[in-house]
Amino acid sequence: MSENVLKVENVTMQFGGVVAVDNLNLEVNKGEIVALIGPNGAGKTTAFNVITGVYQPTNGAVWFQGEKIVENHPQGKMKQQYKGGHAGEYTQALAPTPDKVTRLGMARTFQNIRLWKSQTVFDNVLIAKHCRAASNVFSATFRLNRKEEARQRENVLELLETVGLADVKDELATSLPYGKQRRLEIARALAAEPKLLLLDEPAAGMNPQETEELTAFIGEIRDRFQLTVFLIEHHMNLVMNISDRIYVLDFGKLIAQGDPAAIQNDKRVIEAYLGVSEDA
Amino acid sequence: MQYAISILLSGVSLGGQYALIAIGYTMVYGILRLINFAHGDVFMVAGLMMVYLTASLPLAVSVPLVLVLTVLLGFIIERAAYKPLREAPRMSVMISAIGVSYLLQNLATYITGGLPQMYPEIPGISATVTIAGVPTKWVTVVTPVLVLVLVLALTRLIHHTKVGMAMRAVAKDFETAQLMGIKINAVISVTFIIGSFLAAVGSVLYFTNYQSIVPLSGSLPGLRAFVAAVFGGIGSIPGAVVGAFIIGLSESVIKGSSWSIFSDAFTFALLIVILVVKPTGLFGEKVTDKV
Amino acid sequence: MKQTVKKSTWAVLLCVLALLAAVVVLENVLDPNKNIMVFAALKKGAVYALVAVSMNLLNGFTGLFSLGQAGFMLLGAYTYAILTIPAAQRDTVYYIYNGSAVNFSLPELFGGGTAGLVLGVLAALILGGCVAAAVAWLIGLPVLRLKSDYLAIATLGFGEIIRAVFQWDKLGPVTNGANALKSFPTFSSFNIQNAAGETVLRLSTFTAFLLAGICIAVIVLLINSTYGRAFKAIRDDEVAAEAMGINLSKHKRLAFVISSFFAGVGGGMFAMFANQAQAKTFTTAMTYEILLIVVIGGIGSVSGSCIAAFLYVAASEWWLRFLDAETFVGGVKVPLLRNGFRMVVFSVVIMIVVLFFRRGLMGDKELPDLFKKRRKGGAAK
């Protein structure tokens, strides 16, 4: 049995009367690259936000490395409004903030790049190391953490070399071309030393060549840093080339799961993407 | 008993005057998401203009003139200090507002020489009247009525005219409203015009009660009115009015007790409590951020 | 890379030492009694530089728009004053309340004399900072969750509350009510006198510069540390910062508490400069003044804040004084010039900076950056 790193269990996310994610169950095993696909508005990013602690789910739980990190059940007004299943199975309210989730070993990128605009490439990555620093504010201010700081800087430099951004390390992050900004966002996430890397549409806005490079790059870093990768993507080439398994979401519901070949031939997936023809 | 009535009366009239200022804050915030720090100073300038105009002109001319000039002032402030910063970060606009407030206060100090100015007597509302055995000025009675009339008129304007509809649209979603062809700048100007007009009316009422004006006369009533707007739920006009009456009454009660030194502290403590417990205020709508 | 960093650090340090030495020389060459304005402007400038930098730490580097600076300065000033008024003077200062509730004085506890003075003043200033920091911690619990403009108004309100509390009659035996606290050690207490009571070495301006310099240096070290970088990340993008493992509430509180600590120390120094501490000095207008210094200097630039502080103080206290005086040139009265005109000119200048030079003097650059760029440009040629 393979060890599962991430397990999403009966997660429902309801905003007012709108169910964005409906009873989602999925697992990501150690070392895998798993993709979450689906048409626009299917609830993929919402699922990511639940996993990373940005949103608290309405009902359900999320497990990370065998530990329950998120759990919730309908409360207050939501008790009446709740439309999802598995009500009453969950009783705790466990809601870590995103920073805590990251420190547990999960790091993410964003659909619309969110780099720190006034910082250099190097500093963008270095800041992500902050959550792994042992120094307190006093020792950091008075430079009693020289060794740690030097080690961090060295690590960042290595990391930038690995991802091929070492030559632009002193440039402003926002002055990089788009493809490199995406790469930098991944490098920044890696600097937080995650076990699980979550990529939200890493190839959005890339041309086919860039996408191909990115595909190779994701495989490379998975091997190099012994990562597990969970990604949302629209570029089917990338998804099909890289994924060990795929989950398909439509209108908040999981409609299919399996290896790329199976997904490609799944009738419901094709329908979800192309729409059901009237006379069929 | 008489004491209680006099406190109640002054609280209601104070509340009404704050309400007129608070509407200006709440409307500007609703549309621009800006705390217009200069609004209280516009109110003070309106009072000063009255002092200087009545010195040489009859009241029948100077009152309308004050209203027009205050409106003009509000309009110019928006065009000169806020419009150029529409694309700038919010902090810059707020700093600009603080700058305008600073400028108006310093101008007022310069012109008045820092000496308190006496507000003119306005026949009719400055006269004394006795209610339930308590002598007070007519303005105390006039204020709540006038506020009610103005607020009703404003609500009609917002809900039944094209400009009003545009204002609501801009408040709801700035960018989309712009895309839909609403002339944002015109709407914002109208907002400032209405706000300044009400502040001018408020200043006539307020300074008839508290007759001396100094350059800082606007800042505290302004802040209290802002707290009232937050209390009622910023962006909501009925909220601002209700909030203003609550603030006015509680101020009047505290001022009448032995804790009078804490009247402003209380107002701000209330503000902090509201912001922490229910940031949307009594009538405000919830706004969520998107990731 | 590392070598140049080291070199520029040394260069900056050398410049600061040279500046301090220049202050000592200036103070002892020029007669302070004939140049009151110069030294008042220098001392006040040093105090304002510290307070402006502490505000910049919050507004410019962490992106938290707080307007509570005057309130925290008040806490520092009162703490300093209450702890350092000589026991013998207390009855005179607190005459309305028949003496003070606090009947010791730190400089005397430390044994009096020069050593007692230095230790006592230092301890009182630091304690002033600590009081401000402790209050900031308490206030921060509810207030820091608020979004930018609400935070501004809440901290502004907090300043007003503090001022009311310190003017409260019932606290009179401690705070002296609405009356000023005085007779505590000031910057001039650090002038060295000989046995005959003549001043042999004037160090008052130097003391102001030294204290402000040390505090600003600590803030700069903080800004360039891993915590400072985290603050900047929060300023640039909160969501990304949180996603990268930076605990927002912890770091915001940290920035708020540290900024308030230095505002408190600055408040104590302001009391030393003004020779008195009185609640009504620490108004919202003072916060605005400091905010405007930060804006003029450039939001996010420490050296900008320092330069702007001196420019602002020198201009308002010294260079532009003539604007307030009615002047006759050749028997004709110069129009506009009379009391209050200076502040009008001032506010117009500020509006011009705010509207047309939004980056201020320095933008988010520091002084050494300017030299670096020039060197780079030179190398390219």
mmCIF file with all atom_site columns, C-alpha atoms in Angstrom, chain A residues 12 14 22-23 30 42 67 73 126 129 133 147 151 172 176 179 189 201-203 206 208 214 227 258 271 276 278-279:
data_model
loop_
_atom_site.group_PDB
_atom_site.id
_atom_site.type_symbol
_atom_site.label_atom_id
_atom_site.label_alt_id
_atom_site.label_comp_id
_atom_site.label_asym_id
_atom_site.label_entity_id
_atom_site.label_seq_id
_atom_site.pdbx_PDB_ins_code
_atom_site.Cartn_x
_atom_site.Cartn_y
_atom_site.Cartn_z
_atom_site.occupancy
_atom_site.B_iso_or_equiv
_atom_site.pdbx_formal_charge
_atom_site.auth_seq_id
_atom_site.auth_comp_id
_atom_site.auth_asym_id
_atom_site.auth_atom_id
_atom_site.pdbx_PDB_model_num
ATOM 1  C CA . THR A 1 12  ? -18.331 20.354 0.854   1.00 0.00 ? 12  THR A CA 1
ATOM 2  C CA . GLN A 1 14  ? -21.033 26.074 0.334   1.00 0.00 ? 14  GLN A CA 1
ATOM 3  C CA . ASP A 1 22  ? -19.839 19.077 -3.375  1.00 0.00 ? 22  ASP A CA 1
ATOM 4  C CA . ASN A 1 23  ? -18.748 16.130 -1.296  1.00 0.00 ? 23  ASN A CA 1
ATOM 5  C CA . LYS A 1 30  ? 3.580   9.892  -1.916  1.00 0.00 ? 30  LYS A CA 1
ATOM 6  C CA . ALA A 1 42  ? -15.923 23.663 -11.544 1.00 0.00 ? 42  ALA A CA 1
ATOM 7  C CA . GLU A 1 67  ? -2.833  13.815 10.399  1.00 0.00 ? 67  GLU A CA 1
ATOM 8  C CA . HIS A 1 73  ? -19.396 20.884 10.155  1.00 0.00 ? 73  HIS A CA 1
ATOM 9  C CA . LEU A 1 126 ? 14.665  34.082 0.485   1.00 0.00 ? 126 LEU A CA 1
ATOM 10 C CA . LYS A 1 129 ? 12.648  30.600 3.815   1.00 0.00 ? 129 LYS A CA 1
ATOM 11 C CA . ALA A 1 133 ? 14.028  30.153 10.301  1.00 0.00 ? 133 ALA A CA 1
ATOM 12 C CA . LYS A 1 147 ? 25.051  30.992 10.394  1.00 0.00 ? 147 LYS A CA 1
ATOM 13 C CA . ARG A 1 151 ? 22.910  28.829 5.109   1.00 0.00 ? 151 ARG A CA 1
ATOM 14 C CA . LEU A 1 172 ? 13.010  42.779 -9.727  1.00 0.00 ? 172 LEU A CA 1
ATOM 15 C CA . LEU A 1 176 ? 10.937  38.902 -15.515 1.00 0.00 ? 176 LEU A CA 1
ATOM 16 C CA . GLY A 1 179 ? 7.182   32.217 -18.048 1.00 0.00 ? 179 GLY A CA 1
ATOM 17 C CA . ALA A 1 189 ? 7.118   27.508 -3.037  1.00 0.00 ? 189 ALA A CA 1
ATOM 18 C CA . GLU A 1 201 ? -2.660  26.421 -13.287 1.00 0.00 ? 201 GLU A CA 1
ATOM 19 C CA . PRO A 1 202 ? 1.132   26.601 -13.604 1.00 0.00 ? 202 PRO A CA 1
ATOM 20 C CA . ALA A 1 203 ? 0.959   26.753 -17.418 1.00 0.00 ? 203 ALA A CA 1
ATOM 21 C CA . MET A 1 206 ? 2.181   29.867 -21.646 1.00 0.00 ? 206 MET A CA 1
ATOM 22 C CA . PRO A 1 208 ? 3.277   25.319 -26.270 1.00 0.00 ? 208 PRO A CA 1
ATOM 23 C CA . LEU A 1 214 ? 7.375   23.349 -17.671 1.00 0.00 ? 214 LEU A CA 1
ATOM 24 C CA . LEU A 1 227 ? 7.974   15.831 -3.819  1.00 0.00 ? 227 LEU A CA 1
ATOM 25 C CA . GLY A 1 258 ? -8.227  7.388  -13.059 1.00 0.00 ? 258 GLY A CA 1
ATOM 26 C CA . GLU A 1 271 ? -19.524 15.540 -22.065 1.00 0.00 ? 271 GLU A CA 1
ATOM 27 C CA . VAL A 1 276 ? -24.059 17.072 -24.227 1.00 0.00 ? 276 VAL A CA 1
ATOM 28 C CA . GLU A 1 278 ? -29.152 17.932 -27.858 1.00 0.00 ? 278 GLU A CA 1
ATOM 29 C CA . ASP A 1 279 ? -30.087 14.936 -30.004 1.00 0.00 ? 279 ASP A CA 1
#
